[in-house]
Tab-separated table of C-alpha atoms and ligand atoms in Angstrom:
chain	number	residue	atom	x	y	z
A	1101	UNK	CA	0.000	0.000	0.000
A	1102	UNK	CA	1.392	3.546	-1.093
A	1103	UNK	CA	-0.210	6.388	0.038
A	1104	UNK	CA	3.183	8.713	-0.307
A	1105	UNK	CA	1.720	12.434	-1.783
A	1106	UNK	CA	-1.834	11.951	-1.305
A	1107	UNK	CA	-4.338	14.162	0.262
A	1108	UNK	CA	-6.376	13.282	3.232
A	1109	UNK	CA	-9.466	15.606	2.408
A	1110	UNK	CA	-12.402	13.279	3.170
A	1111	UNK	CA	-12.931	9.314	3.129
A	1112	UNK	CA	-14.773	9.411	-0.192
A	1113	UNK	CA	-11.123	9.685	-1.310
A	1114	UNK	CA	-10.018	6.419	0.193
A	1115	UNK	CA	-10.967	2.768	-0.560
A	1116	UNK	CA	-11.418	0.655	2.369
A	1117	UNK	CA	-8.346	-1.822	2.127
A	1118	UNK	CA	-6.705	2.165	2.416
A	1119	UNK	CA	-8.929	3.054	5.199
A	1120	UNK	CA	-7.880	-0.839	6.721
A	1121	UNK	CA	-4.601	0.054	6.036
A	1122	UNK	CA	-4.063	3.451	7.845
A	1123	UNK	CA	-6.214	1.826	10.853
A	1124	UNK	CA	-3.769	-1.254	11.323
A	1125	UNK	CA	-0.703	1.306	10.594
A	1126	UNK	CA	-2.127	3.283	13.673
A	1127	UNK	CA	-2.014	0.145	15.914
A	1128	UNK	CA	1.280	-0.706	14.650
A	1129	UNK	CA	2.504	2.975	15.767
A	1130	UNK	CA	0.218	2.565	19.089
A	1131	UNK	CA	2.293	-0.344	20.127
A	1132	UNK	CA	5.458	0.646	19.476
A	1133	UNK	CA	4.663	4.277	21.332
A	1134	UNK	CA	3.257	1.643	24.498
A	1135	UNK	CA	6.772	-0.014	24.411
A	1136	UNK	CA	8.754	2.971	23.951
A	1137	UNK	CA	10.288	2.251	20.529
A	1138	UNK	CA	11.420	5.496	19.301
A	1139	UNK	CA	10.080	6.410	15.341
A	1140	UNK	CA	11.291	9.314	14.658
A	1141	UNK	CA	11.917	8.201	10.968
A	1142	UNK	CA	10.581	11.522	9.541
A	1143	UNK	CA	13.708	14.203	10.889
A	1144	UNK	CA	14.396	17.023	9.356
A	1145	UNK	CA	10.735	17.889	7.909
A	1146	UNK	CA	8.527	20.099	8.958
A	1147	UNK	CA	4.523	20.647	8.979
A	1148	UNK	CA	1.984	23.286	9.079
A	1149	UNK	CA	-0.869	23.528	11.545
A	1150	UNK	CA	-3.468	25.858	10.367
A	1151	UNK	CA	-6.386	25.914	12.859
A	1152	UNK	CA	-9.286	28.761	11.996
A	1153	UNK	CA	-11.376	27.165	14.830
A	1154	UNK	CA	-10.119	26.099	17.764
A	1155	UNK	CA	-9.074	22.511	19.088
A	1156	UNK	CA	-7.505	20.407	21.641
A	1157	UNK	CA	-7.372	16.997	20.731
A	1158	UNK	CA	-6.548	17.408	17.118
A	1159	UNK	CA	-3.850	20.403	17.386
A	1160	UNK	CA	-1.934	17.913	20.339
A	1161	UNK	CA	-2.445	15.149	18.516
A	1162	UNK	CA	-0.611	16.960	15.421
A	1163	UNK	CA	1.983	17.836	17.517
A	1164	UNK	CA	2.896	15.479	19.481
A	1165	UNK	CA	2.571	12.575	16.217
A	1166	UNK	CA	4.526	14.652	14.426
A	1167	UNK	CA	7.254	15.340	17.341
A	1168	UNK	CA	7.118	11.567	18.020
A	1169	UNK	CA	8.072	10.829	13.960
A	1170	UNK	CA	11.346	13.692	14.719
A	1171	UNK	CA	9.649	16.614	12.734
A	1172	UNK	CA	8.922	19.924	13.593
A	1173	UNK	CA	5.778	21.791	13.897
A	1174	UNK	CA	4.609	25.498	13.120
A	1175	UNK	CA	0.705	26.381	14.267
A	1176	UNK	CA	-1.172	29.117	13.259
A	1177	UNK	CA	-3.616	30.256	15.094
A	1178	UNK	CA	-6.978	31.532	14.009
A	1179	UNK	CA	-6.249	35.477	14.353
A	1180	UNK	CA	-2.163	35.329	14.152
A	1181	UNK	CA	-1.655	34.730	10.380
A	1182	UNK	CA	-2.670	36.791	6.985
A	1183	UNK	CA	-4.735	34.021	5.708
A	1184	UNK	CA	-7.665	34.591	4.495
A	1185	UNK	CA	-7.703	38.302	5.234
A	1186	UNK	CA	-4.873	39.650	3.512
A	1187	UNK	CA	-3.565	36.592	1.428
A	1188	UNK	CA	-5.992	34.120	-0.145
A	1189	UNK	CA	-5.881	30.317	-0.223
A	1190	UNK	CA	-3.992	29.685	-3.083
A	1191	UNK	CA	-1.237	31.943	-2.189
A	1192	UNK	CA	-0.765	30.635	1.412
A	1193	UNK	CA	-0.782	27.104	-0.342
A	1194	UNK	CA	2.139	28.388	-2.748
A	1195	UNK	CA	4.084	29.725	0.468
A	1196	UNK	CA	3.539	27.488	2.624
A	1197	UNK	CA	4.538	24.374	0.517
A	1198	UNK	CA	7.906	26.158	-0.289
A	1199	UNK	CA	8.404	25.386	3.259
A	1200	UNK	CA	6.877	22.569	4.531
A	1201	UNK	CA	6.226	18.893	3.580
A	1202	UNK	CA	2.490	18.849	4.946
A	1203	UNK	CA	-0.148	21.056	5.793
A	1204	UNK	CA	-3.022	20.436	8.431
A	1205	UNK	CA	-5.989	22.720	7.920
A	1206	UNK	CA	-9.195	22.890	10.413
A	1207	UNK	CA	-11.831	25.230	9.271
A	1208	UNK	CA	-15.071	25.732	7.743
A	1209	UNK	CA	-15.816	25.208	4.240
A	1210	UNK	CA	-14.025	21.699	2.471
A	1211	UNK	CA	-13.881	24.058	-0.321
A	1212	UNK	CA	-11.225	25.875	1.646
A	1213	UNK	CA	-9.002	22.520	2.375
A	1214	UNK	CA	-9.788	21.281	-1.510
A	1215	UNK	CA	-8.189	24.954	-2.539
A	1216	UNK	CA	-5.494	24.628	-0.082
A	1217	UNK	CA	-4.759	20.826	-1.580
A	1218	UNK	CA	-4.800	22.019	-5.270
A	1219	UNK	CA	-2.418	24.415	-4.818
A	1220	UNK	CA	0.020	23.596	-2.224
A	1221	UNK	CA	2.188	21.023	-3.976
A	1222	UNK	CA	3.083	18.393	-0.312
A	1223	UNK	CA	0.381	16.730	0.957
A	1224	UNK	CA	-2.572	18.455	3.107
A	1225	UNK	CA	-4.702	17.094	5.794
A	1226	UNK	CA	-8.554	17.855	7.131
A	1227	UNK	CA	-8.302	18.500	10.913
A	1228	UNK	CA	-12.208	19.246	10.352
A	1229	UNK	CA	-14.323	21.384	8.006
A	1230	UNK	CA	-18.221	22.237	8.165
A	1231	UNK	CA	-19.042	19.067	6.167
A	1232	UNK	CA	-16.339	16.167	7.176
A	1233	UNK	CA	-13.433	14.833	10.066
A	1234	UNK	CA	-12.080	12.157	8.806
A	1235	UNK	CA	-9.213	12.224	11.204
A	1236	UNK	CA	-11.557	11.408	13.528
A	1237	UNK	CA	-13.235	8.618	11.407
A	1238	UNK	CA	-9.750	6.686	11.814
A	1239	UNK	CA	-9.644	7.007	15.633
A	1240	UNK	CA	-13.203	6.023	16.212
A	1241	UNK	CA	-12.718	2.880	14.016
A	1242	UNK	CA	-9.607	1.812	16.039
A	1243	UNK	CA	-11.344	2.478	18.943
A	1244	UNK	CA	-14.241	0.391	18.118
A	1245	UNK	CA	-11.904	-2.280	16.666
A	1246	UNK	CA	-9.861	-2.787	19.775
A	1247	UNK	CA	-13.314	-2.830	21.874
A	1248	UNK	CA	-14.713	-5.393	19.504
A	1249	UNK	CA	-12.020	-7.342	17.657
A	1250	UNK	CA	-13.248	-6.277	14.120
A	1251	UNK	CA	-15.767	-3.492	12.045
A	1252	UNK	CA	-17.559	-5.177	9.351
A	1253	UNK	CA	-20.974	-6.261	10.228
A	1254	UNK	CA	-20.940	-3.461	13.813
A	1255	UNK	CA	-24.051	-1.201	14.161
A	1256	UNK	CA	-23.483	2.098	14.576
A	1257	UNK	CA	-26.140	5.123	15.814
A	1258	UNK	CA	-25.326	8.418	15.189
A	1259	UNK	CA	-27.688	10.802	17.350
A	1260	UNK	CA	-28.079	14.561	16.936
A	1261	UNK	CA	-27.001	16.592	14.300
A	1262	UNK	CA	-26.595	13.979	11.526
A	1263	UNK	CA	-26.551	16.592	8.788
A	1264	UNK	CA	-22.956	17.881	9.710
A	1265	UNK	CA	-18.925	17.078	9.960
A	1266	UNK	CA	-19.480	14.242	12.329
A	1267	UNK	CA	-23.164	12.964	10.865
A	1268	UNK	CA	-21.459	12.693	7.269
A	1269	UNK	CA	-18.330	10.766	8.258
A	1270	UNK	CA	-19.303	8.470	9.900
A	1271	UNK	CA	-22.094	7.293	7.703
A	1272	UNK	CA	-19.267	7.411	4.846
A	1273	UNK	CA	-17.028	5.586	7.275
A	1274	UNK	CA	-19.311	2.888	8.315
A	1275	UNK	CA	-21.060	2.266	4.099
A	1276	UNK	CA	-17.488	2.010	2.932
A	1277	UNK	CA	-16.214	-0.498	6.020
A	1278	UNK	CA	-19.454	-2.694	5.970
A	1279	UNK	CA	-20.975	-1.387	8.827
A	1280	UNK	CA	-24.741	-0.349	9.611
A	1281	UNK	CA	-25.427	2.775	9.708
A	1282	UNK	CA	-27.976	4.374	11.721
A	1283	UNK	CA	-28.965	8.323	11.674
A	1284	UNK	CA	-31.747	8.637	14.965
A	1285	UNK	CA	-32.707	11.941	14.499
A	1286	UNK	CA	-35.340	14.798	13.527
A	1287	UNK	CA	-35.360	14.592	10.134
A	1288	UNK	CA	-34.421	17.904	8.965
A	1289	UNK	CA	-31.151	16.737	10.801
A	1290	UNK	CA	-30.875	14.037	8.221
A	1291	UNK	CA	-27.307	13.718	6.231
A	1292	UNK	CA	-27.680	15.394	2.996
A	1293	UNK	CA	-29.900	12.927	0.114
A	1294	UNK	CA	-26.957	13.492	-2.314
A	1295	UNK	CA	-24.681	12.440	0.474
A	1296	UNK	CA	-26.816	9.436	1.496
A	1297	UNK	CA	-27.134	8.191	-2.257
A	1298	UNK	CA	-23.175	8.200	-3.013
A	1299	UNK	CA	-22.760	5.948	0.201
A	1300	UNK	CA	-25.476	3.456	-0.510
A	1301	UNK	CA	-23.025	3.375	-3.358
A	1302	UNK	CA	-20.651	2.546	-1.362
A	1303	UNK	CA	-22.712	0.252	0.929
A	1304	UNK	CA	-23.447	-2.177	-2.019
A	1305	UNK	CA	-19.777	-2.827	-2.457
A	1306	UNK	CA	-19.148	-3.089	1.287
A	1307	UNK	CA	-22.599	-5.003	2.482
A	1308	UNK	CA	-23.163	-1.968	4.430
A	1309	UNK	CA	-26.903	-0.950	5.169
A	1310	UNK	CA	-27.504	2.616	6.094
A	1311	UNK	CA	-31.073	3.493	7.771
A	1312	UNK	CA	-32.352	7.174	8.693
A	1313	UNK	CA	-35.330	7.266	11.523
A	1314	UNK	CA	-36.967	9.499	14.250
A	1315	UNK	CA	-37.866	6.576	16.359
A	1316	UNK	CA	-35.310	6.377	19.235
A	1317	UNK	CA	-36.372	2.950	20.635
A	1318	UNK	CA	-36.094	1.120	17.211
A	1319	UNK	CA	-32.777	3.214	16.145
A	1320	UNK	CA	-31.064	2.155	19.341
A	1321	UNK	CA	-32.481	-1.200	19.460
A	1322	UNK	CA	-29.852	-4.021	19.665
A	1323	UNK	CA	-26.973	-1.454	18.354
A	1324	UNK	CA	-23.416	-2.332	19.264
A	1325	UNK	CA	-22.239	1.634	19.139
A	1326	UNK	CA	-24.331	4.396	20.118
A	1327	UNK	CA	-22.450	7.620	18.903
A	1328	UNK	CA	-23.061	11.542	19.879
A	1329	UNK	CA	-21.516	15.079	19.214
A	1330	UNK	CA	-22.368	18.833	20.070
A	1331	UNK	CA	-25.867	20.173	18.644
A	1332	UNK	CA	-23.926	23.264	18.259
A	1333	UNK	CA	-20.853	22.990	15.929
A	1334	UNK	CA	-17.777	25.464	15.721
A	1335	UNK	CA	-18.992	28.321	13.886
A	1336	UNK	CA	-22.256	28.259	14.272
A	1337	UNK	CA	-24.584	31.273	15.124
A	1338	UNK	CA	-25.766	31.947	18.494
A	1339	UNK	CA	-29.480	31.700	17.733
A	1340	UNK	CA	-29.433	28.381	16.545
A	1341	UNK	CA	-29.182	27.053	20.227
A	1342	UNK	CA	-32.808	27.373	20.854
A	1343	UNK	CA	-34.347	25.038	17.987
A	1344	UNK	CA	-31.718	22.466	18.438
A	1345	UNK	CA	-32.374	22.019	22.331
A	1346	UNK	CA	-36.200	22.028	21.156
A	1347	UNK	CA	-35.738	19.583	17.997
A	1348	UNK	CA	-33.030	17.500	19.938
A	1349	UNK	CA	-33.744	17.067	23.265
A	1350	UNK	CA	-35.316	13.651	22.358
A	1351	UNK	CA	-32.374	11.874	20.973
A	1352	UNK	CA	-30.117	12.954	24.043
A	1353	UNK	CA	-28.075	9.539	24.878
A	1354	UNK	CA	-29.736	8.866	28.170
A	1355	UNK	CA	-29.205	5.449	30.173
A	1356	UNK	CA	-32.471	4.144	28.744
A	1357	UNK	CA	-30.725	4.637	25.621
A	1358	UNK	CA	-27.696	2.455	26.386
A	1359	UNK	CA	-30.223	-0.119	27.940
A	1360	UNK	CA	-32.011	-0.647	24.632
A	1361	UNK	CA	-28.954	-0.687	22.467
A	1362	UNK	CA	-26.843	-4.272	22.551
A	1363	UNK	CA	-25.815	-6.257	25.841
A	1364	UNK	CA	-22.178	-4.729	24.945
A	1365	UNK	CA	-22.723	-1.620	23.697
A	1366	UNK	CA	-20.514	1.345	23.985
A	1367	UNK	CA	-20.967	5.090	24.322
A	1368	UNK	CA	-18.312	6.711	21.457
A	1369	UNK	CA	-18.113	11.044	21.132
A	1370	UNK	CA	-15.850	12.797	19.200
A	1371	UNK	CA	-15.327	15.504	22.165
A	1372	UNK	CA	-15.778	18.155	23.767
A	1373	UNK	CA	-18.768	17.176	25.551
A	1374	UNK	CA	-21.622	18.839	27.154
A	1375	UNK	CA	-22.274	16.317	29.680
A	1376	UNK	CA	-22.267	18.576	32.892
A	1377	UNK	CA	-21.829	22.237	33.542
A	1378	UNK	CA	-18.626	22.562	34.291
A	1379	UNK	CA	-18.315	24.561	30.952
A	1380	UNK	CA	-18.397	28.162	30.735
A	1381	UNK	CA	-20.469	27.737	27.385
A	1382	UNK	CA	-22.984	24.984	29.086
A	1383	UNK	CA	-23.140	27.397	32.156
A	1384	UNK	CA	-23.977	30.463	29.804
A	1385	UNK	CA	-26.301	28.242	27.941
A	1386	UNK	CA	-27.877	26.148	30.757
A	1387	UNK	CA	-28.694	29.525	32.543
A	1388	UNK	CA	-30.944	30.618	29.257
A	1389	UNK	CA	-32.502	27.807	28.605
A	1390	UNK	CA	-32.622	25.418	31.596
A	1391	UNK	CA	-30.969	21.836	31.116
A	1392	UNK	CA	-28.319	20.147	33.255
A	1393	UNK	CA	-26.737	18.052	30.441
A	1394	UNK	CA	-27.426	18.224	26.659
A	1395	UNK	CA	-26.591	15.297	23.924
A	1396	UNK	CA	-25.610	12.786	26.911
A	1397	UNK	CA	-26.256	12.450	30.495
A	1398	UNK	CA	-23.434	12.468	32.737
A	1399	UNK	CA	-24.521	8.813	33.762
A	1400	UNK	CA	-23.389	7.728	30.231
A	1401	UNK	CA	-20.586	9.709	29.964
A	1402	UNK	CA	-19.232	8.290	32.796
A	1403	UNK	CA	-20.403	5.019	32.823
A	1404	UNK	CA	-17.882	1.658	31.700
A	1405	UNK	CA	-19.894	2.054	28.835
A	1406	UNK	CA	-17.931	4.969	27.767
A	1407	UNK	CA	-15.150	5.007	25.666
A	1408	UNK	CA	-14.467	8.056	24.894
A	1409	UNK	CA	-11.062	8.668	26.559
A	1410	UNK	CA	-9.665	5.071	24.413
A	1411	UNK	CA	-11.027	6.805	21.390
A	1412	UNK	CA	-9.163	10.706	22.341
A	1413	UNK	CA	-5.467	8.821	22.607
A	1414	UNK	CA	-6.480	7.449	19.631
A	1415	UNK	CA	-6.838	10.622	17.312
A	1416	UNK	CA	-2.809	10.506	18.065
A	1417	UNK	CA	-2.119	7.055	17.050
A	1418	UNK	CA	-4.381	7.620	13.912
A	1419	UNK	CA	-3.518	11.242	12.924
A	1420	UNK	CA	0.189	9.663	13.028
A	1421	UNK	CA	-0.812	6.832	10.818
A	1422	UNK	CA	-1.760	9.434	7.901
A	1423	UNK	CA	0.974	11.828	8.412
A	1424	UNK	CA	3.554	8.915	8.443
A	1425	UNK	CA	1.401	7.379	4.923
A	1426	UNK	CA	1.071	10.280	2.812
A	1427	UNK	CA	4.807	11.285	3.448
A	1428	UNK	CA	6.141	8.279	2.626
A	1429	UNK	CA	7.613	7.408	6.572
A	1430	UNK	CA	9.575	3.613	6.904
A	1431	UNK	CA	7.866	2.013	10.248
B	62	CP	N1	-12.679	15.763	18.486
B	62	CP	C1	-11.988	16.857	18.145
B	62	CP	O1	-11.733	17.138	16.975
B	62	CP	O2	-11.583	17.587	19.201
B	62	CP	P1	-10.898	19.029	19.142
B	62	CP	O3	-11.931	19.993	18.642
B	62	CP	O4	-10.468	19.309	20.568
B	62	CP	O5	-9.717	18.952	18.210
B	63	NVA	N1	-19.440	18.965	15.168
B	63	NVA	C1	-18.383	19.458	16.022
B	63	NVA	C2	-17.238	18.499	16.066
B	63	NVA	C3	-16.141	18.864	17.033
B	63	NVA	C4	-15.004	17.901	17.032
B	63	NVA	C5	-17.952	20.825	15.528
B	63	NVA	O1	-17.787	20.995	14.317
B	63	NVA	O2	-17.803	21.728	16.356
């Protein structure tokens, strides 16, 4: 497998003996990082960090892969550089990939990371856009791996706001890894139709199924992964808060959720949470409009159900995975 030069935009992109590939490449770095194997087969180049909207999990995990393969790192904040105000996309690309051999980019529009790719000349990677993480595609499916020994044939249920980055990927994700896909939502959170037709494309290759429904008991019924994220992505406006908690508040991942789903089932979000208040955004918001915890109770969150620490380490192991692919690292 030779993924040296390529762009890591969006799964559509990648076959699944690719997406197999980076996945058992992240395990391979996982367990050398466990046994303190150094890897640092990548010295002497360097990689841009753009992040437009902020991050914890994905900038560290940037840094710290990228540290671990002996390269350096540069990050650019979302106010400290001229993109976008006083230089466009295309010309950033041009400068930037005089000096680097890779460029992460976390924004809003894939547009912007599709521009950045076509002009940059060294590979570039999605930390997150509007409509896709695949980064975080990669770290959820080792994480469910390792919890269940294998993907194919796993049932997945994506609650809340199916329609955006997280919604997307993972029903791309699971229709091109022969998984089932569930979206349990309102239905004007529904994944795109367009969207939905290209992976039951993908789902006929891959024995995939993908199902949309309202009904909470018979979307969670018997599912081996019941999977969350914010109602309220990066970016959005203020007065969208309202009609989400209204429209949403029924497919918060409660206990009784978890109880109906399978005998083994797992709890899986991307992160941040809002699963208390110990927020200064769920405070602000809590105040306005009343709740104690929004897409998951604190119960599930912290319950042995919950995996969602496994699955943060393993945006590192992952996000190393691609770097150490596209530029063509030795294990
Ligand atoms: N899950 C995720 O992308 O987290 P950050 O926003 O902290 O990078
Ligand atoms: N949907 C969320 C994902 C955060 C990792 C957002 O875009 O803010």
């Amino acid at each position: 497998m030779n993924l040296k030069g390529r762009n890591f935009l969006t799964l559509k992109d990648f076959t699944p003996e690719e997406i197999t590939y980076l996945i058992d490449l992240a395990a391979e770095y996982k367990d050398k990082k466990k046994k303190g194997i150094l890897h640092d087969t990548l010295r002497g180049k360097n990689i841009a960090l753009i992040f437009e909207k902020t991050s914890t999990r994905t900038r560290c995990s940037f840094e710290v892969a990228a540290h671990d393969l002996g390269m350096g790192t540069t990050y650019l904040d979302p106010s400290g550089s001229q993109i976008g105000k006083k230089e466009s996309i295309a010309d950033t690309a041009r400068v930037l990939g005089r000096m680097f051999d890779g460029i992460e980019y976390r924004g809003f529009e894939q547009a912007i990371v599709e521009e950045l790719a076509k002009h940059a000349g060294v590979p570039v990677w999605n930390g997150l856009t509007n409509e896709y993480h695949p980064t975080q595609m990669l770290a959820d499916m080792l994480t469910i791996r390792e919890h269940f020994g294998h993907l194919e044939g796993i049932k997945l249920t994506y609650m809340g706001d199916a329609r955006y980055n997280m919604g997307n990927s993972l029903m791309i994700v699971c229709a091109k890894l022969g998984m089932h896909f569930t979206a349990c939502t309102a239905k004007e959170y529904f994944p795109d139709a367009a969207l939905v037709a290209e992976c039951e494309e993908y789902a006929k290759q891959s024995g995939a199924t993908i199902t949309l429904t309202e009904d909470v008991d018979a979307g969670t019924k018997d599912t081996d992964v019941i999977y969350t994220d914010v109602w309220v992505s990066m970016g959005e406006p203020e007065e969208v808060w309202a009609e989400r908690i209204a429209k949403l508040s029924p497919y918060k991942v409660t206990k009784a959720v978890m109880d109906n789903a399978g005998k083994d089932a797992v709890f899986l979000h991307c992160l941040p949470a809002f699963h208390d208040l110990k927020t200064k955004i769920g405070k602000e918001q809590s105040e306005k409009y009343g709740f104690t915890e929004l897409e998951v109770t604190d119960e599930v969150f912290e319950s042995k159900q919950s995996l969602v620490f496994d699955e943060a380490e393993n945006r590192m192991h992952t996000i190393k995975a691609v770097i150490a692919a596209t530029l063509g690292a030795v294990l």
